[in-house]
Coordinates of C-alpha atoms and ligand atoms in Angstrom, one line a residue:
Chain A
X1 CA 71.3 2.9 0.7
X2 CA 71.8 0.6 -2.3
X3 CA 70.3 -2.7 -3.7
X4 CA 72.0 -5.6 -2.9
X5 CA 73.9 -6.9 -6.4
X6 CA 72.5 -9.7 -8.9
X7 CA 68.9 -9.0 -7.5
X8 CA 66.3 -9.3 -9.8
X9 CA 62.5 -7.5 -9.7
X10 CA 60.0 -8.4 -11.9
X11 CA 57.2 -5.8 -13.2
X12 CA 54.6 -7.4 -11.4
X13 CA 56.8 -7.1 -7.7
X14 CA 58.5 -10.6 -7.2
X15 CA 61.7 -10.4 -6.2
X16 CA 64.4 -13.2 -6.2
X17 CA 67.8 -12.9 -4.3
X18 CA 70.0 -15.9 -6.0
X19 CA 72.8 -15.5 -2.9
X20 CA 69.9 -16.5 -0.7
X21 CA 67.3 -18.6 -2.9
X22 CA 64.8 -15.8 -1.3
X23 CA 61.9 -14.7 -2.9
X24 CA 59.6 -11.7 -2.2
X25 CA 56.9 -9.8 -3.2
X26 CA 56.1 -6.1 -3.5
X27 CA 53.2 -4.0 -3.3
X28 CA 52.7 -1.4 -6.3
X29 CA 54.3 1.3 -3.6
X30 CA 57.0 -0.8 -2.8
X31 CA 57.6 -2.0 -6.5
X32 CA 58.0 2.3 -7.6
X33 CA 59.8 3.1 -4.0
X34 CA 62.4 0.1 -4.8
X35 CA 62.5 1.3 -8.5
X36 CA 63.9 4.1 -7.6
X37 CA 66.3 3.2 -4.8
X38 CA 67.9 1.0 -7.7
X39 CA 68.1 4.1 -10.0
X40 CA 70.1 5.6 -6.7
X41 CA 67.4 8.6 -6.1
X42 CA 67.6 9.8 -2.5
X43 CA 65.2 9.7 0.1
X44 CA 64.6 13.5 -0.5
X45 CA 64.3 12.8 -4.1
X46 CA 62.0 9.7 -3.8
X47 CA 59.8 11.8 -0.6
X48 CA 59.2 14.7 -3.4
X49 CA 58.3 12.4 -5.8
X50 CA 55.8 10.2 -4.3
X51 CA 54.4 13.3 -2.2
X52 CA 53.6 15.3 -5.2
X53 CA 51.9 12.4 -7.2
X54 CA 50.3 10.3 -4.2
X55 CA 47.5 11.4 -1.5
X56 CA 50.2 11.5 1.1
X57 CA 51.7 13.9 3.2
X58 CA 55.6 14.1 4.2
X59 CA 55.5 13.2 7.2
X60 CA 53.4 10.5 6.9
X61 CA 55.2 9.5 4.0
X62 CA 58.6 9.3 6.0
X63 CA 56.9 7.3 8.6
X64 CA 56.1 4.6 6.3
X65 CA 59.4 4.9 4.1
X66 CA 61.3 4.7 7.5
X67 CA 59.2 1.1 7.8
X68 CA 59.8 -0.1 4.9
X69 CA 63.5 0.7 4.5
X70 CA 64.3 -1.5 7.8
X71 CA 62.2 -4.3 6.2
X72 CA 64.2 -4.2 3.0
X73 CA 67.4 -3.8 5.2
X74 CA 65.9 -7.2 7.5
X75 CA 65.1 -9.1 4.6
X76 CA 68.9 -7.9 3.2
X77 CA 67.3 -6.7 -0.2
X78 CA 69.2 -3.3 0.6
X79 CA 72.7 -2.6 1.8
X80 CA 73.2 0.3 4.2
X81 CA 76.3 1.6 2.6
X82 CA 77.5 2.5 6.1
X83 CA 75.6 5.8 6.5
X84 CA 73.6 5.2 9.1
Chain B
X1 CA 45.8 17.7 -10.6
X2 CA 43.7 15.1 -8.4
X3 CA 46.8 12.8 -6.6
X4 CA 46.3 9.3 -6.6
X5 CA 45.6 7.4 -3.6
X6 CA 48.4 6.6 -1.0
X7 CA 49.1 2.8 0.1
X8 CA 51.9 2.0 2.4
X9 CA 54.9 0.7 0.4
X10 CA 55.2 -3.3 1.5
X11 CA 57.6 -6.2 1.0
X12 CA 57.2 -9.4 2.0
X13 CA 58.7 -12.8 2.1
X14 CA 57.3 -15.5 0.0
X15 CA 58.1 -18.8 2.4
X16 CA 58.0 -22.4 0.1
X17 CA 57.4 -25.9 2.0
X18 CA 54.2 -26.3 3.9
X19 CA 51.6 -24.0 3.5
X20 CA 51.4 -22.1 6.9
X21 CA 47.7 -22.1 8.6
X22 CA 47.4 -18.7 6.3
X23 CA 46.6 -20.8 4.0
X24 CA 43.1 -20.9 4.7
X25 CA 42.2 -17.6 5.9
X26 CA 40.7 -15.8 3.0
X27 CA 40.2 -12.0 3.2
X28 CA 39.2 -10.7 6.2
X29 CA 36.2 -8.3 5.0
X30 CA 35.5 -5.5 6.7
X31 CA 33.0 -4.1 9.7
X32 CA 31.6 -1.3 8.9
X33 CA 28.1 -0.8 10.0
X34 CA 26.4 -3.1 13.3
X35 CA 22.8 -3.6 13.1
X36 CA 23.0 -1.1 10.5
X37 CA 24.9 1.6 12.6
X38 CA 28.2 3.1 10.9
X39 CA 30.5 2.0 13.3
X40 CA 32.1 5.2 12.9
X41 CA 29.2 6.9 14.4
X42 CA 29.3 4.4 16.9
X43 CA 32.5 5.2 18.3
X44 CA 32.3 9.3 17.7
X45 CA 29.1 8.7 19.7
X46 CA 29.7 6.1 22.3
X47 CA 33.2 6.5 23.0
X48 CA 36.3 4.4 21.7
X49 CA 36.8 1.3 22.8
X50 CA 33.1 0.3 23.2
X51 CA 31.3 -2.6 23.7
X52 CA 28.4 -3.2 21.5
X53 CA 25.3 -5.7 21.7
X54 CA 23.3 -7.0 19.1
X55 CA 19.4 -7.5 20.6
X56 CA 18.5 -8.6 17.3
X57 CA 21.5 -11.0 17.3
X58 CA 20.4 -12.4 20.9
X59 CA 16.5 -13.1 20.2
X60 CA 17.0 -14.6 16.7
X61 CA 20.2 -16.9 18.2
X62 CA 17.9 -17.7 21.0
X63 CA 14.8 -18.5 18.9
X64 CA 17.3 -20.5 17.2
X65 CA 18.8 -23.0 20.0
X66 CA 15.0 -23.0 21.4
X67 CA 13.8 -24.4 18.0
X68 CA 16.3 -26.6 18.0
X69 CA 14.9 -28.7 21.3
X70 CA 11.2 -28.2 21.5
X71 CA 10.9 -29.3 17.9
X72 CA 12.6 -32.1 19.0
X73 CA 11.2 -33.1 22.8
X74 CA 7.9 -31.3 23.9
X75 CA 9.0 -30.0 27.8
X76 CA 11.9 -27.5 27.1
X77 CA 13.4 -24.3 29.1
X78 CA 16.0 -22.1 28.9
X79 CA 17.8 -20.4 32.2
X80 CA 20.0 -17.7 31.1
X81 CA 23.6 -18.1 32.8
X82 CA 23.8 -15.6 34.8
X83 CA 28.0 -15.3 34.5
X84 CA 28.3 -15.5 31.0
X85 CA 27.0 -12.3 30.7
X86 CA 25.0 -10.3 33.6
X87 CA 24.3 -6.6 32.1
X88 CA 20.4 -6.3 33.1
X89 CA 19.8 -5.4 29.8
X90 CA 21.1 -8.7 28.6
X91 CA 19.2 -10.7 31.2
X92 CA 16.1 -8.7 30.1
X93 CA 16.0 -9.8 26.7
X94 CA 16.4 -13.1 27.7
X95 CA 14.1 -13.2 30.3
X96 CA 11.9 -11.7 27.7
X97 CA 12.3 -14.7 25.1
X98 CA 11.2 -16.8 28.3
X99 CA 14.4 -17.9 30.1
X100 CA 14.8 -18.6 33.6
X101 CA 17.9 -17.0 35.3
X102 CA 21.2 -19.6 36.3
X103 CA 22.8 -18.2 39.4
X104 CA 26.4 -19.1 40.6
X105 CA 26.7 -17.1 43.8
X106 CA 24.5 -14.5 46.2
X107 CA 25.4 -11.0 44.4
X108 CA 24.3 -13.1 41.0
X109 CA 20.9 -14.4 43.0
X110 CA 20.2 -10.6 44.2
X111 CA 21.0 -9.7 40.9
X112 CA 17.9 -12.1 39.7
X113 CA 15.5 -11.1 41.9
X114 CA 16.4 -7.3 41.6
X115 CA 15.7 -7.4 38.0
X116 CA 12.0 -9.1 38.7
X117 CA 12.8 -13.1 37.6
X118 CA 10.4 -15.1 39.9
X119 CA 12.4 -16.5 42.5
X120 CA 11.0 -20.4 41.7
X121 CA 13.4 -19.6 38.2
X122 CA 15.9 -19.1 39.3
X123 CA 18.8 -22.0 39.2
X124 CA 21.4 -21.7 42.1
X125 CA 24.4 -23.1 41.4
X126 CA 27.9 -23.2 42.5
X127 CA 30.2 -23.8 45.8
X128 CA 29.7 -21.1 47.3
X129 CA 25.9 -20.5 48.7
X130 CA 26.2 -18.9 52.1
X131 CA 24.1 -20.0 55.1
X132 CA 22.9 -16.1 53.9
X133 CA 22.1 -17.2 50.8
X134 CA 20.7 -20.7 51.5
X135 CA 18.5 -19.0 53.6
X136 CA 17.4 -17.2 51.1
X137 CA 16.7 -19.6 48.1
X138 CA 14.9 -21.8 50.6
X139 CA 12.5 -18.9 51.8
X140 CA 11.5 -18.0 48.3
X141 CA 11.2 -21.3 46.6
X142 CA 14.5 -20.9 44.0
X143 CA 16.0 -23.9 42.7
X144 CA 18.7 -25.1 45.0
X145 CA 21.3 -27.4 43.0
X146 CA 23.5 -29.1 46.2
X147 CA 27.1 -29.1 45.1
X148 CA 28.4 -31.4 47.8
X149 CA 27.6 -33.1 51.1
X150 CA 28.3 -29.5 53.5
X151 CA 26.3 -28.2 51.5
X152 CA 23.5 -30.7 52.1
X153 CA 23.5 -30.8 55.7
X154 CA 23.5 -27.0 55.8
X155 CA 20.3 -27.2 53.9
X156 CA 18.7 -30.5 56.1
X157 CA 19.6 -28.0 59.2
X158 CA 17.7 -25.1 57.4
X159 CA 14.7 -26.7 56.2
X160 CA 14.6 -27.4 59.9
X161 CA 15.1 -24.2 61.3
X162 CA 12.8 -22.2 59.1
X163 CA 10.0 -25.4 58.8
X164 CA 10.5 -24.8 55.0
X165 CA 10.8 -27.7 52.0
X166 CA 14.0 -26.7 50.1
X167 CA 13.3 -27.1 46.5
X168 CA 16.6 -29.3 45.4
X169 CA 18.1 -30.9 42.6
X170 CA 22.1 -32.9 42.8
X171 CA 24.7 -31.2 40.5
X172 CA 26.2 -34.8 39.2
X173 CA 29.7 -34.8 38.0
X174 CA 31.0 -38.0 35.6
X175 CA 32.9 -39.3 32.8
X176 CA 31.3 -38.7 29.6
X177 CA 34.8 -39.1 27.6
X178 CA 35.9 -35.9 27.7
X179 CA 39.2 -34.6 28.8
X180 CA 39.8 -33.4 31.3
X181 CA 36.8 -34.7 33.1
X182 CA 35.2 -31.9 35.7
X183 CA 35.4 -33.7 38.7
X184 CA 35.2 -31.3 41.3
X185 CA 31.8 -29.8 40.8
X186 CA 29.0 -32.1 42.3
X187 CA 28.7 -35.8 43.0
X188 CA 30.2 -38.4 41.3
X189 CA 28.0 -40.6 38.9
X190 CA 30.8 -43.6 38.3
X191 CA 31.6 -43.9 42.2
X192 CA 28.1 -44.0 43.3
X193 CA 28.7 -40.8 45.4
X194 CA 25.6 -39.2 43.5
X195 CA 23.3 -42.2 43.9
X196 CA 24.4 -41.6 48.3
X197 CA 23.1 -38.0 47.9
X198 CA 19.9 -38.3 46.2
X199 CA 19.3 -41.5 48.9
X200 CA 20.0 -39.4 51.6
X201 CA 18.0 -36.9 50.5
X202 CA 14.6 -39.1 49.7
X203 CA 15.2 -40.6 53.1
X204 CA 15.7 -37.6 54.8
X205 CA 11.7 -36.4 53.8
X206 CA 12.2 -32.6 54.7
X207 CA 13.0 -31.8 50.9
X208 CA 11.7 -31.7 47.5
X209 CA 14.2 -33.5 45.1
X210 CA 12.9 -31.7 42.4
X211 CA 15.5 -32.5 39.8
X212 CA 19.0 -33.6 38.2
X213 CA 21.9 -31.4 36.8
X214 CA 25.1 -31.7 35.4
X215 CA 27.1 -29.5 34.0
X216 CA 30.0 -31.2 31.9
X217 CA 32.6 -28.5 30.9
X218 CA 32.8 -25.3 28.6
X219 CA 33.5 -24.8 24.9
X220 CA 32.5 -28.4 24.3
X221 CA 32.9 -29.7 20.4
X222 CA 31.6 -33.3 21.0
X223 CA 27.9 -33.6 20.7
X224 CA 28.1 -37.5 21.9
X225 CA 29.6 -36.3 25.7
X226 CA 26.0 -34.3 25.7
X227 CA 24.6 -37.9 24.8
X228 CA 26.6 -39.6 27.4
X229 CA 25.7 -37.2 30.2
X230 CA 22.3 -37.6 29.6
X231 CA 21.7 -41.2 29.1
X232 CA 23.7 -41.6 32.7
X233 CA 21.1 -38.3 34.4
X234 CA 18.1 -40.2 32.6
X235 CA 19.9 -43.5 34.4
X236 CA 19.6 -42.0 38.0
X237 CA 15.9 -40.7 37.1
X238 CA 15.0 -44.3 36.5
X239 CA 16.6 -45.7 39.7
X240 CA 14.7 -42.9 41.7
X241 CA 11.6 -43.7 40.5
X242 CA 12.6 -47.8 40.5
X243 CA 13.4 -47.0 44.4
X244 CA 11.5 -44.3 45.9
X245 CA 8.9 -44.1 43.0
X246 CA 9.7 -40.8 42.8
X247 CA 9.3 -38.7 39.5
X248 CA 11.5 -36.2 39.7
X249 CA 10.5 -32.8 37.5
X250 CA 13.4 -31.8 35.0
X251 CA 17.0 -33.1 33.7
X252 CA 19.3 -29.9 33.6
X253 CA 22.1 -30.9 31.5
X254 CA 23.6 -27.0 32.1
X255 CA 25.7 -24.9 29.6
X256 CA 28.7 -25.6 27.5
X257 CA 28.0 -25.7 23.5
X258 CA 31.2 -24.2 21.8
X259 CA 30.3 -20.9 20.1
X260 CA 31.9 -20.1 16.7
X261 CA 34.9 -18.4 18.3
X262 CA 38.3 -20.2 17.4
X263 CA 40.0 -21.8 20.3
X264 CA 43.9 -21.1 20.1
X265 CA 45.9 -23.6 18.5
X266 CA 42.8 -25.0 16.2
X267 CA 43.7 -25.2 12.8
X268 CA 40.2 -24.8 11.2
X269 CA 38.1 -21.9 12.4
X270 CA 35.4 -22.4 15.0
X271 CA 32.7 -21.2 12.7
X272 CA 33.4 -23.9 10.5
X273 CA 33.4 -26.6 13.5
X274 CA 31.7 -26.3 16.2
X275 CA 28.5 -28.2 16.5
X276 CA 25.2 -26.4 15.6
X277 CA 22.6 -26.1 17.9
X278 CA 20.5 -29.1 16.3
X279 CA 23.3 -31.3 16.6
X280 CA 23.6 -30.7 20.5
X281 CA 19.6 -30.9 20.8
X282 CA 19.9 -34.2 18.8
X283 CA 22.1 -35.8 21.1
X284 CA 20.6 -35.0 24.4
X285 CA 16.6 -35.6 23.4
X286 CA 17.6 -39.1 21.4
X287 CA 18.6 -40.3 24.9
X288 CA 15.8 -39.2 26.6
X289 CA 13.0 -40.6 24.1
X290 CA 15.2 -44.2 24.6
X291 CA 14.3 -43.9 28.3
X292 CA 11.8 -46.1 29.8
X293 CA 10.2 -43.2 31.7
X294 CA 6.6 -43.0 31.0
X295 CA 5.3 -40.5 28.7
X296 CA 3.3 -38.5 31.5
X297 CA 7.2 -38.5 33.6
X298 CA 8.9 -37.0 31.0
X299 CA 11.3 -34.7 33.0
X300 CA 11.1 -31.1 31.9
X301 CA 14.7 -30.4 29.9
X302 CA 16.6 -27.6 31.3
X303 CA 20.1 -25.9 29.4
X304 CA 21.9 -23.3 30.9
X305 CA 24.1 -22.6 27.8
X306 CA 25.6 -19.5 27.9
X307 CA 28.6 -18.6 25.3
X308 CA 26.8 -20.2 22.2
X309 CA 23.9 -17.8 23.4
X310 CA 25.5 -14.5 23.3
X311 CA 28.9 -14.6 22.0
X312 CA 27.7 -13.9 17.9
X313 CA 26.1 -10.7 19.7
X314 CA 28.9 -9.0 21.4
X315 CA 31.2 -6.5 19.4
X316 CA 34.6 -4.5 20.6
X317 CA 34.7 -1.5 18.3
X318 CA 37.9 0.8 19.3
X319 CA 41.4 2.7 16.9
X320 CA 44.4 1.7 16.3
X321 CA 46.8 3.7 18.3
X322 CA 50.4 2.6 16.5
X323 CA 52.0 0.2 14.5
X324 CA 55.4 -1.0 15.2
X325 CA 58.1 -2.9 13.9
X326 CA 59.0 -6.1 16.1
X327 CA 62.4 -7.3 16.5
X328 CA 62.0 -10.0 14.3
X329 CA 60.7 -7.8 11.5
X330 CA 57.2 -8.8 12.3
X331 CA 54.1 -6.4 12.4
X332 CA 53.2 -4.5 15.9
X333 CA 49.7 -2.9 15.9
X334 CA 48.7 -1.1 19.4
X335 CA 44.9 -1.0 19.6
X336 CA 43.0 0.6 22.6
X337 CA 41.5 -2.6 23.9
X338 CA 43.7 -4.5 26.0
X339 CA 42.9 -8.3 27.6
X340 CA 41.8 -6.2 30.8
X341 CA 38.5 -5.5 28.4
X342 CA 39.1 -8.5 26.2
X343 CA 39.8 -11.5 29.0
X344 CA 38.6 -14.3 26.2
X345 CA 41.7 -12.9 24.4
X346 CA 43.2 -15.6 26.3
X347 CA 41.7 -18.4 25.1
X348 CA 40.1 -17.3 21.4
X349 CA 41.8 -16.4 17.9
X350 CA 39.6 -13.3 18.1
X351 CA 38.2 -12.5 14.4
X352 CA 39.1 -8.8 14.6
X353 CA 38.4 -7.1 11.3
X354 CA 39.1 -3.7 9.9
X355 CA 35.7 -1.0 10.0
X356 CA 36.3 -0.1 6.5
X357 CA 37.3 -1.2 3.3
X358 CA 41.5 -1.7 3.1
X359 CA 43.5 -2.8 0.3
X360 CA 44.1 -6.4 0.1
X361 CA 47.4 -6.0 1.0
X362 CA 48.3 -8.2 4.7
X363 CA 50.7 -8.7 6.6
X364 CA 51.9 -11.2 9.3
X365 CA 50.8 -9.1 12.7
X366 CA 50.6 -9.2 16.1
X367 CA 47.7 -7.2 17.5
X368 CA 48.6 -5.9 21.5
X369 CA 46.1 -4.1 23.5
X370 CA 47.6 -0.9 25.2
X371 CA 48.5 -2.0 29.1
X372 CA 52.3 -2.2 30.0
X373 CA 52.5 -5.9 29.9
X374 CA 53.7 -8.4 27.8
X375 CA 50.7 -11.0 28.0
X376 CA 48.2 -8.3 26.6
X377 CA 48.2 -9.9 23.4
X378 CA 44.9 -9.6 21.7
X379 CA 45.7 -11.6 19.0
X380 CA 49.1 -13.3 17.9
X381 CA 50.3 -14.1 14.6
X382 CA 47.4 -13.0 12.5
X383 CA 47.3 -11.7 8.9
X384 CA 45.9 -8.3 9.1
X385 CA 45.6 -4.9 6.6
X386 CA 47.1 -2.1 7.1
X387 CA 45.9 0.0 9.3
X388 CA 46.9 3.3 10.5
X389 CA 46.9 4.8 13.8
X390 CA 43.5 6.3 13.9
X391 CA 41.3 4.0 11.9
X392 CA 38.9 1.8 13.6
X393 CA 38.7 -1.9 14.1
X394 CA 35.9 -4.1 15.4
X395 CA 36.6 -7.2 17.0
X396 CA 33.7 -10.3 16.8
X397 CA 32.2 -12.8 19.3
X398 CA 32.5 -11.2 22.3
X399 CA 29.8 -11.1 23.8
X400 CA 30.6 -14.1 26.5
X401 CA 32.1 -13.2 29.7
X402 CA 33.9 -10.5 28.7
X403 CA 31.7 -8.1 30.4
X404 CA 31.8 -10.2 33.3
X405 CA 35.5 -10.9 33.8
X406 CA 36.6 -7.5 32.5
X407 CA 39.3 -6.4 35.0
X408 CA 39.5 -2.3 35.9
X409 CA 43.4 -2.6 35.0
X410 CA 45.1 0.7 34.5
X411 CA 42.5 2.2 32.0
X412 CA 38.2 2.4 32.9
X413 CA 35.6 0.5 31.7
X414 CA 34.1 2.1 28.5
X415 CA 30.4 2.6 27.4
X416 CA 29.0 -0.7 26.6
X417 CA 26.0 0.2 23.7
X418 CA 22.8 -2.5 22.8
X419 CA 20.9 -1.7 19.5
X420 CA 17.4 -2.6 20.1
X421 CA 15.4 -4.4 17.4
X422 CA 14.3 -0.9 15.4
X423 CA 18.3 -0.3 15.0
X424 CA 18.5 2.7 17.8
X425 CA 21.7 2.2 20.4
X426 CA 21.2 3.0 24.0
X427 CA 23.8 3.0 26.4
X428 CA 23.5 -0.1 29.2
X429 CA 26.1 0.5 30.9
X430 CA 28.3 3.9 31.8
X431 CA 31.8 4.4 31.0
X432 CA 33.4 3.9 34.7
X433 CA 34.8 7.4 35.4
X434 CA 37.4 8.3 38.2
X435 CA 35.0 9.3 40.5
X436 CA 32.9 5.9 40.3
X437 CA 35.7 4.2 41.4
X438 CA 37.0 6.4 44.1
X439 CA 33.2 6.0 45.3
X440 CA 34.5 3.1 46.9
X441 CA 38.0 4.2 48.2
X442 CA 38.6 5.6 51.6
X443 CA 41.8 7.0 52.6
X444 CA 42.3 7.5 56.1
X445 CA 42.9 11.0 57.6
X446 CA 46.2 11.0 58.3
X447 CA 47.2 10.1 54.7
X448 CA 45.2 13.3 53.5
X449 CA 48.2 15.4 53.2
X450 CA 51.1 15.1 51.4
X451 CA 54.2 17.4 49.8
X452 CA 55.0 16.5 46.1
Ligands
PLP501 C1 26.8 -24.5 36.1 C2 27.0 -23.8 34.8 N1 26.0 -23.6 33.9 C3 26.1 -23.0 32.8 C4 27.3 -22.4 32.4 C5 27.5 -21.8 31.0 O1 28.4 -22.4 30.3 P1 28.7 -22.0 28.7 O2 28.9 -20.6 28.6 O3 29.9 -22.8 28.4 O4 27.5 -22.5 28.0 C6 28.4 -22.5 33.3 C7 29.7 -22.0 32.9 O5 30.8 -22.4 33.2 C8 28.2 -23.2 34.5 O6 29.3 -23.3 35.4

């Protein structure tokens, strides 16, 4: 799982994808989640972090992080790297 | 440490060009207490879904459409449309406020009388009155509104046969520039076809022509069609008593005010367009006062409106049971109130709101109830928080014909709750339960046994 190349997030959550013209937003959640995709964390990584800080737990979490994942991956803001 | 609060992690697209109907919708504010009931409590009480009725909601909307017409012409009643909603309860309180009862068909009529509405107000309507039924309305004085010639000669035979005066009024059908026109109820005003009944019926001498009605469709937005209809009933009122000198005593000009529900496909909400009651009263009492029937014939004014009546009282509270991701990437949220509870799901945007306060955070959703079809869609394409299987929602305006053209499909009907004026619910109707339906099953003997 990997961020597309050349895209660029702003602090506040808008996203721009200049191979597309796209733009996007982000919730807070989605702006930290998204952070750390780009920093290359791994699900197990990013599941520990947000489950020990937020009101949430893991299976929950992975529910949601399952959701948005495939939105990123509809939207093409993520590449799947082939390991799914 | 105390954790911080969880919200779902969201991305969405920001689309440029023409700003979608979104637009306007500003944030949907939550539900969270009815008549001053949590409506948590209301559903860990009563039973999720349930249906929930305002009587505070009904009496001050009633006292509301009433104001509207006897400030504004000095003979005015009410007869409380029987189909729009027929829970006794809900023909109580408005039987209470004063209303007559609006009948379409014998098990409505029964209905009437059982609950103790005097059988001279009670309004029968509709097609279908059985030589049963007839027989009935005649013997008891009720209000018999004569839909087409059968039906007319059925009642000359019976006022015969039983040595009875039928107490009758025409239901009068015409073009008051609406689309599409509803022809097939009544006589027709352009043709003359409702100027033949009424002659027929002053000639024939064995009947009281009592009155006039026309009832010229549903969810009606133009206030000047109201106008139209009645300048053309006043029209006919003039020529019976230019004719026959006969004074006839009330104008029913029926139901039909929009509510504030949204119609599908309308771009501005229906709270922000449809016609208030004074507009409606406006329209039909100018044409009457610009009558030339005397002062001492003024017709008594009779409205059967139904959805504008009860609709603002009527709430579906229920849970989400899922959330899923469409094909298209779009929001799925699977609530436990299908379009077999929700039939107006078919025609109204339904305002359904969350029961408590959610983040601001929307997203473009599609709201299905839980039967195994694809039209159970109770509301398409709507911006909606996120909620999560478990929380509650409460859906708006119901309160028209929904309890009357519920269908038992694959789930039962669930409690349906009115809060009385001092704020305490009472159940009005029971949650169906296997055995209530089975009640009226019968499997024959030989079927009895079987090896599975
Ligand atoms: C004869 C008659 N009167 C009154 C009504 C109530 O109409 P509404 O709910 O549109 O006010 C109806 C409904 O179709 C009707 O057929």
């Amino acid at each position: 799982m990997q961020l597309k190349k050349n895209i660029a997030i702003s602090d506040t959550g808008f996203l721009f994808d200049p191979s597309t013209g796209d733009s996007f937003t982000l919730n807070p959640m989605g702006i930290e989640i998204l952070g750390m995709i780009k920093e290359g964390k791994s699900q197990a990584e990013i599941t520990s972090h947000i489950t020990s800080m937020y009101d949430v737990v893991e299976s929950a979490f992975e529910r949601y992080f399952y959701d948005f994942i495939s939105m990123l991956k509809h939207h093409q803001i993520i590449e799947g790297n082939g390991e799914n | 440490m105390q954790k911080l609060p969880f919200e779902r992690p969201l991305v969405q697209k920001i689309s440029a060009g023409l700003p979608s109907k979104f637009g306007i919708q500003g944030k949907l504010e939550p539900i969270t207490h009815i008549d001053g009931i949590p409506v948590n409590s209301l559903i860990e009480e009563f039973g999720s879904p349930v249906f929930v009725i305002s009587e505070n909601t009904i009496r001050k909307t009633y006292k509301e459409a009433y104001r509207a017409f006897a400030s504004r012409y000095p003979k005015v009643q009410f007869a409380w449309s029987y189909k729009t909603n027929y829970l006794n309860a809900v023909c109580s309180v408005f039987h209470q406020e004063g209303s007559w009862a609006e009948v379409v068909s014998g098990f409505e009529y029964d209905k009437a009388i059982a609950i103790g509405v005097e059988p001279g107000h009670i309004i029968f309507n509709g097609p279908d009155k059985t030589i049963e039924d007839l027989t009935k309305a005649i013997s008891q004085g009720s209000l018999i509104h004569i839909d087409h010639f059968d039906e007319l000669y059925d009642i000359i035979d019976l006022a015969d046969r039983l040595e009875e005066r039928p107490q009758v009024a025409i239901r009068v059908n015409m073009d008051t520039g609406i689309y599409p026109q509803w022809d097939r109820f009544g006589f027709n005003y352009e043709n003359g076809e409702a100027w033949d009944a009424l002659n027929r019926i002053m000639v024939n001498g064995n009947m009281d022509l009592v009155g006039l009605h026309t009832h010229i469709g549903t969810y009606m937005m133009s206030t000047d069609a109201y106008r139209i209809a009645a300048t053309k009933l006043v029209d006919l009122a003039q020529g019976l008593m230019r004719k026959h000198k006969h004074a006839i005593s009330y104008i029913d000009m029926g139901g039909g005010f929009a509510s504030r529900n949204t119609l599908k496909g309308a771009y501005y909400p229906g709270s922000d367009t449809t016609p208030s009651f004074d507009d409606f009263a406006e329209a039909i009492t100018s044409a009457f006062m610009k009558s030339e029937l005397k002062p001492d014939d003024l017709p008594l004014l009779i409205l059967e409106t139904g959805r504008a009546l009860i609709d603002d009282a009527g709430y579906l509270l229920g849970t989400v049971i899922a959330n899923k991701r469409l094909a298209d990437g779009r929001r799925s949220t699977i609530i436990d109130a299908g379009v077999n509870l929700l039939f107006t799901a078919f025609w109204y945007e339904h305002d359904i709101r969350p029961a408590k306060a959610v983040s601001d955070q929307t997203e473009d959703s599609t709201i299905y109830g839980p039967l195994c079809m694809n039209i159970d869609v109770i509301r398409g394409n709507v911006l909606f928080p996120l909620l999560k299987k478990g929380d509650h929602y409460v859906i708006k305006r119901i309160g028209a014909y929904n309890n009357t053209q519920w269908l038992q499909f694959i789930t039962l009907r669930p409690n349906v709750v009115m809060i009385d004026t001092t704020g305490t619910p009472h159940i009005i109707r029971k949650a169906e339960t296997l055995d209530s339906l089975n009640q009226h099953e019968l499997t024959p003997g030989h079927l009895g046994q079987f090896n599975v």
